[in-house]
PDB file of C-alpha atoms in Angstrom:
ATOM      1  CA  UNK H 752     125.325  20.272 183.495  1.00  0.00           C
ATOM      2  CA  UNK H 753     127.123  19.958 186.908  1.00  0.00           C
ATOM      3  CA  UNK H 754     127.376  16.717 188.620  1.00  0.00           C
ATOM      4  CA  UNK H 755     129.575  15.287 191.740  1.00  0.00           C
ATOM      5  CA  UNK H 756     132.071  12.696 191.470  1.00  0.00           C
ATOM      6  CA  UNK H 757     133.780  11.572 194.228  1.00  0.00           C
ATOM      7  CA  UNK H 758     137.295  11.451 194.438  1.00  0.00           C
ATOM      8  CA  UNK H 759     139.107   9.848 197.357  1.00  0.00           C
ATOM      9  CA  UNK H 760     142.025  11.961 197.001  1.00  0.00           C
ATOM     10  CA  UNK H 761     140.941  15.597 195.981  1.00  0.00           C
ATOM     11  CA  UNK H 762     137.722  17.291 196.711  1.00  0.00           C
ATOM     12  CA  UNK H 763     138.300  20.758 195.999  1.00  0.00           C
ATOM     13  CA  UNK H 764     136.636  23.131 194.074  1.00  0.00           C
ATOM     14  CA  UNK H 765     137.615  23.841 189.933  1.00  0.00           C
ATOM     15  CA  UNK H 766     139.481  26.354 189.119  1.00  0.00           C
ATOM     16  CA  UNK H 767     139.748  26.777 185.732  1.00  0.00           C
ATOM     17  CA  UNK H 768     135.923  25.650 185.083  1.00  0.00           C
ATOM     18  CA  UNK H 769     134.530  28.479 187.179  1.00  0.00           C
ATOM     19  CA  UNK H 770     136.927  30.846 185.484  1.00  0.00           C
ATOM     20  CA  UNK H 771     135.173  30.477 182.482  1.00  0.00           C
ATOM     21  CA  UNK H 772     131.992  29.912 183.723  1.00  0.00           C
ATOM     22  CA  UNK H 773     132.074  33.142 186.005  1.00  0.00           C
ATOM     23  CA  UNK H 774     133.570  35.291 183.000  1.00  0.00           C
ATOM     24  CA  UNK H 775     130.991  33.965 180.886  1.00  0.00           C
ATOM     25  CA  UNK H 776     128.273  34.511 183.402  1.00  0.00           C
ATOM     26  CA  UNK H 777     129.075  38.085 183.958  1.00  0.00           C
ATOM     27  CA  UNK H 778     129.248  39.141 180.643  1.00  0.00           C
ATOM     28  CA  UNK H 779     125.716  37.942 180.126  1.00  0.00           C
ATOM     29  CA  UNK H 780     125.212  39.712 183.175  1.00  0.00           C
ATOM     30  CA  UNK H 781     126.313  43.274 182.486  1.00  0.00           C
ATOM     31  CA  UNK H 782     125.207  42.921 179.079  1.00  0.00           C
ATOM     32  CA  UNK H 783     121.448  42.714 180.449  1.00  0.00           C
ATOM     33  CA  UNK H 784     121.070  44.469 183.851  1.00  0.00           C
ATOM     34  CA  UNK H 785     121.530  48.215 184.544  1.00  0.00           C
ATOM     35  CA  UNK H 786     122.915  47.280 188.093  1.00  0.00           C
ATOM     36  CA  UNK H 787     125.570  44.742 187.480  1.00  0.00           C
ATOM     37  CA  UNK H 788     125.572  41.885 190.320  1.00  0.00           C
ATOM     38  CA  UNK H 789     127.734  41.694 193.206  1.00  0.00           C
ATOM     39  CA  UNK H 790     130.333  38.705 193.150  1.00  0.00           C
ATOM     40  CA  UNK H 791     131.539  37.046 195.990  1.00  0.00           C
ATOM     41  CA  UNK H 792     134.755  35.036 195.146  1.00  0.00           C
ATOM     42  CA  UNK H 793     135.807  32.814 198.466  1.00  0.00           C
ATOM     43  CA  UNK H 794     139.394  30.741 198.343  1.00  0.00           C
ATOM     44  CA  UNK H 795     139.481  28.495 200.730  1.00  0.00           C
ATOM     45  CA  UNK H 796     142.554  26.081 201.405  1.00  0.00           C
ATOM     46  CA  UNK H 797     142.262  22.940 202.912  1.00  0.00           C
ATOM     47  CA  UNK H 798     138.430  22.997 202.887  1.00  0.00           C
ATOM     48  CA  UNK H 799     136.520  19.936 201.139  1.00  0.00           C
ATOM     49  CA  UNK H 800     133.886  19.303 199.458  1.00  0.00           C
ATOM     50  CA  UNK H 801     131.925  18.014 201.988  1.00  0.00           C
ATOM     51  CA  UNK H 802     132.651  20.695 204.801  1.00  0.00           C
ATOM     52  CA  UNK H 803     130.339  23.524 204.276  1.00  0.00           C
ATOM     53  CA  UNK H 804     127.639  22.280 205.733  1.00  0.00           C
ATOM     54  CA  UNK H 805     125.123  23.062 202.088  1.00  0.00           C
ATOM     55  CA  UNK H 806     127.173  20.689 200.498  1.00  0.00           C
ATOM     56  CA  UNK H 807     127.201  17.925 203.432  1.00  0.00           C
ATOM     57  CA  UNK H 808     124.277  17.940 205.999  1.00  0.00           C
ATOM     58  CA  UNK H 809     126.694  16.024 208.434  1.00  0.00           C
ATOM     59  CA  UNK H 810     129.605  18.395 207.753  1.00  0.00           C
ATOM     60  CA  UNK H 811     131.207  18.532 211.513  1.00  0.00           C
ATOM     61  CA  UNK H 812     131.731  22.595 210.512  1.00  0.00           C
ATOM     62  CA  UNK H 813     129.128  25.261 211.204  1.00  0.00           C
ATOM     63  CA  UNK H 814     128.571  27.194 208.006  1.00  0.00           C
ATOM     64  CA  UNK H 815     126.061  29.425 207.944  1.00  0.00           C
ATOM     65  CA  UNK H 816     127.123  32.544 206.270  1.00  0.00           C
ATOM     66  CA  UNK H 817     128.175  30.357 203.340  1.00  0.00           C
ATOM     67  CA  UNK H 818     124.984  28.412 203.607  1.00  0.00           C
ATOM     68  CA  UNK H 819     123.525  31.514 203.194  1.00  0.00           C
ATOM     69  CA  UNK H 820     125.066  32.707 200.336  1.00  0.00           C
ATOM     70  CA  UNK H 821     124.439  28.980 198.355  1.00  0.00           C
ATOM     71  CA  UNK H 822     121.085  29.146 199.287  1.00  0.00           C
ATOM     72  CA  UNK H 823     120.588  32.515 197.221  1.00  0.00           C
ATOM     73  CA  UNK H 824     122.993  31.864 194.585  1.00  0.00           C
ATOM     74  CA  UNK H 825     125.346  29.657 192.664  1.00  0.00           C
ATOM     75  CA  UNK H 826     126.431  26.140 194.249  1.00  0.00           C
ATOM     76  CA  UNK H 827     129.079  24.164 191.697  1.00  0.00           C
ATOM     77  CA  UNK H 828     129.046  20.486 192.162  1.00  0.00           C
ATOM     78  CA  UNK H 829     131.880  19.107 190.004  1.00  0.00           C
ATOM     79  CA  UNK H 830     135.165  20.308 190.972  1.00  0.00           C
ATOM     80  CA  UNK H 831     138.910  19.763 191.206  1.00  0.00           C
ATOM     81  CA  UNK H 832     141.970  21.678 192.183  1.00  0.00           C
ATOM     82  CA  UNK H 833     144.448  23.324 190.154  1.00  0.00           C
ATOM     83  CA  UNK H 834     147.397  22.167 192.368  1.00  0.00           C
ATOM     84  CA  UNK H 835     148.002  20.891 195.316  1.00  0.00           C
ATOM     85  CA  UNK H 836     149.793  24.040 197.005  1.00  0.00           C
ATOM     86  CA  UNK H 837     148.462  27.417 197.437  1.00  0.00           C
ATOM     87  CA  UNK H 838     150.295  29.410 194.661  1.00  0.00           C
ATOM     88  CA  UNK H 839     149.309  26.857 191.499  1.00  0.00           C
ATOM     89  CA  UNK H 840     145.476  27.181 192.826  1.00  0.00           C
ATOM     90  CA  UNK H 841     145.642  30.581 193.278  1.00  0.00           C
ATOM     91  CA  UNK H 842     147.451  31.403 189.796  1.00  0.00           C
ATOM     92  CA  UNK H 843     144.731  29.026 188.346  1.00  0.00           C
ATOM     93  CA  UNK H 844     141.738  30.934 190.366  1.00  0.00           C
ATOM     94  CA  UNK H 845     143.147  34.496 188.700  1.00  0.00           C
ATOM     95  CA  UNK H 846     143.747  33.441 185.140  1.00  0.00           C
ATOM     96  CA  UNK H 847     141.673  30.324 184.457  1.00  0.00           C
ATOM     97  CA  UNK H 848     144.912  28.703 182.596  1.00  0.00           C
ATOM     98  CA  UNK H 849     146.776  25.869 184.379  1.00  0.00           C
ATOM     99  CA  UNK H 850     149.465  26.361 186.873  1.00  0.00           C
ATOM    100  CA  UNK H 851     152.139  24.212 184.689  1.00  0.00           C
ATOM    101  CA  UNK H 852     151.732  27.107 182.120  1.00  0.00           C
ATOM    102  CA  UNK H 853     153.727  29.570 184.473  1.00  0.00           C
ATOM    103  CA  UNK H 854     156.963  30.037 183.431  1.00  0.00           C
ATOM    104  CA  UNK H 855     157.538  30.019 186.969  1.00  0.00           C
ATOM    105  CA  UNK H 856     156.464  30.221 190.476  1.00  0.00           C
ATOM    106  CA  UNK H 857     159.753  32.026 191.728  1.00  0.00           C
ATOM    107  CA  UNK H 858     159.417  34.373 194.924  1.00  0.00           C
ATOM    108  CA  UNK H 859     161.179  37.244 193.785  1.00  0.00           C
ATOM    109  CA  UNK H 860     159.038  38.282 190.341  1.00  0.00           C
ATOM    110  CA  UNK H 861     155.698  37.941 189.611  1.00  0.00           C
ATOM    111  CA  UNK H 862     153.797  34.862 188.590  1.00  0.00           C
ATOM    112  CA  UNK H 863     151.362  36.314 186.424  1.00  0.00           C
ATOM    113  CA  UNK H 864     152.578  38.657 183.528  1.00  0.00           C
ATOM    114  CA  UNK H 865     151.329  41.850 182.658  1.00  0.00           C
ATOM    115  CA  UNK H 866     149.807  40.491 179.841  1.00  0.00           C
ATOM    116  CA  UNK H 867     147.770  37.812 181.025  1.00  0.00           C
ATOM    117  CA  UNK H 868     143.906  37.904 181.108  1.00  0.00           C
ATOM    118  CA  UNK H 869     143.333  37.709 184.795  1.00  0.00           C
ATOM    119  CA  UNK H 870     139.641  38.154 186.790  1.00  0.00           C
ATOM    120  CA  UNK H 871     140.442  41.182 187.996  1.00  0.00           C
ATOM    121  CA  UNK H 872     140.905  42.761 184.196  1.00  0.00           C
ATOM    122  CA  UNK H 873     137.830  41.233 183.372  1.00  0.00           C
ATOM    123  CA  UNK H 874     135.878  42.615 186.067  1.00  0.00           C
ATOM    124  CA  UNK H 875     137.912  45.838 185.725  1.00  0.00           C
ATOM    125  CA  UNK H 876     136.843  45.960 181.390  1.00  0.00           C
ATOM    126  CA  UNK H 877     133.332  45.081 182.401  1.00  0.00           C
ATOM    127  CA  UNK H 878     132.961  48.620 184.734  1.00  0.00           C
ATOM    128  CA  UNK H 879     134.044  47.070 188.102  1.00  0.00           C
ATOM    129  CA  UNK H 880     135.645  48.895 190.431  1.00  0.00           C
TER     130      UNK H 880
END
């Protein structure tokens, strides 16, 4: 279902893809178990594809809390970014839509309307605190 492709000129993780996935995942989740799962959601900028080290076993960066967690969970191989700045991937990481769908990304309102669908609400609907 997942496979790598190799970009030369992005190598970052999917936004949008493991919105959907994660949302589907943990309604499955919380629909079955009496103890819903713990989810660990890491944003990292500026950090490729190959530099945790379970990704790349010559990464040049030490890893080994996030080794850790790959080794006893989830580990996406086919990814891109949502933009190429902070606020577009972050916007994308929080609602799953696309960054061009903001009306805007102006300093002095919010991004995100009230509205929108957003992990959080999700997590919030599905009896997370």
């Amino acid at each position: 279902m997942f496979s790598f492709k190799r970009q030369s000129t992005n190598r970052q993780f999917s936004i949008s893809t493991h919105f959907a996935f994660l949302t589907l995942l943990l309604q499955s989740l919380v629909a079955t178990a009496e103890q819903k799962p713990n989810i660990v959601m890491i944003l990292a900028d500026d950090m490729g594809y190959g530099d945790p080290a379970c990704y790349n076993v010559e990464s040049k960066c030490t890893t080994p809390h996030i080794d850790r967690l790959a080794s006893r969970g989830m580990r996406f191989t086919d990814a891109h970014a949502a933009g190429s700045w902070c606020v577009p991937s972050r916007y994308g990481l929080l609602t799953g839509r696309y960054a061009f769908r903001a009306e805007s990304f102006d300093t002095k309102r919010p991004v995100i309307k009230a509205s929108t669908a957003t992990v959080a609400k999700t997590l919030r609907d599905a009896g997370y605190q």
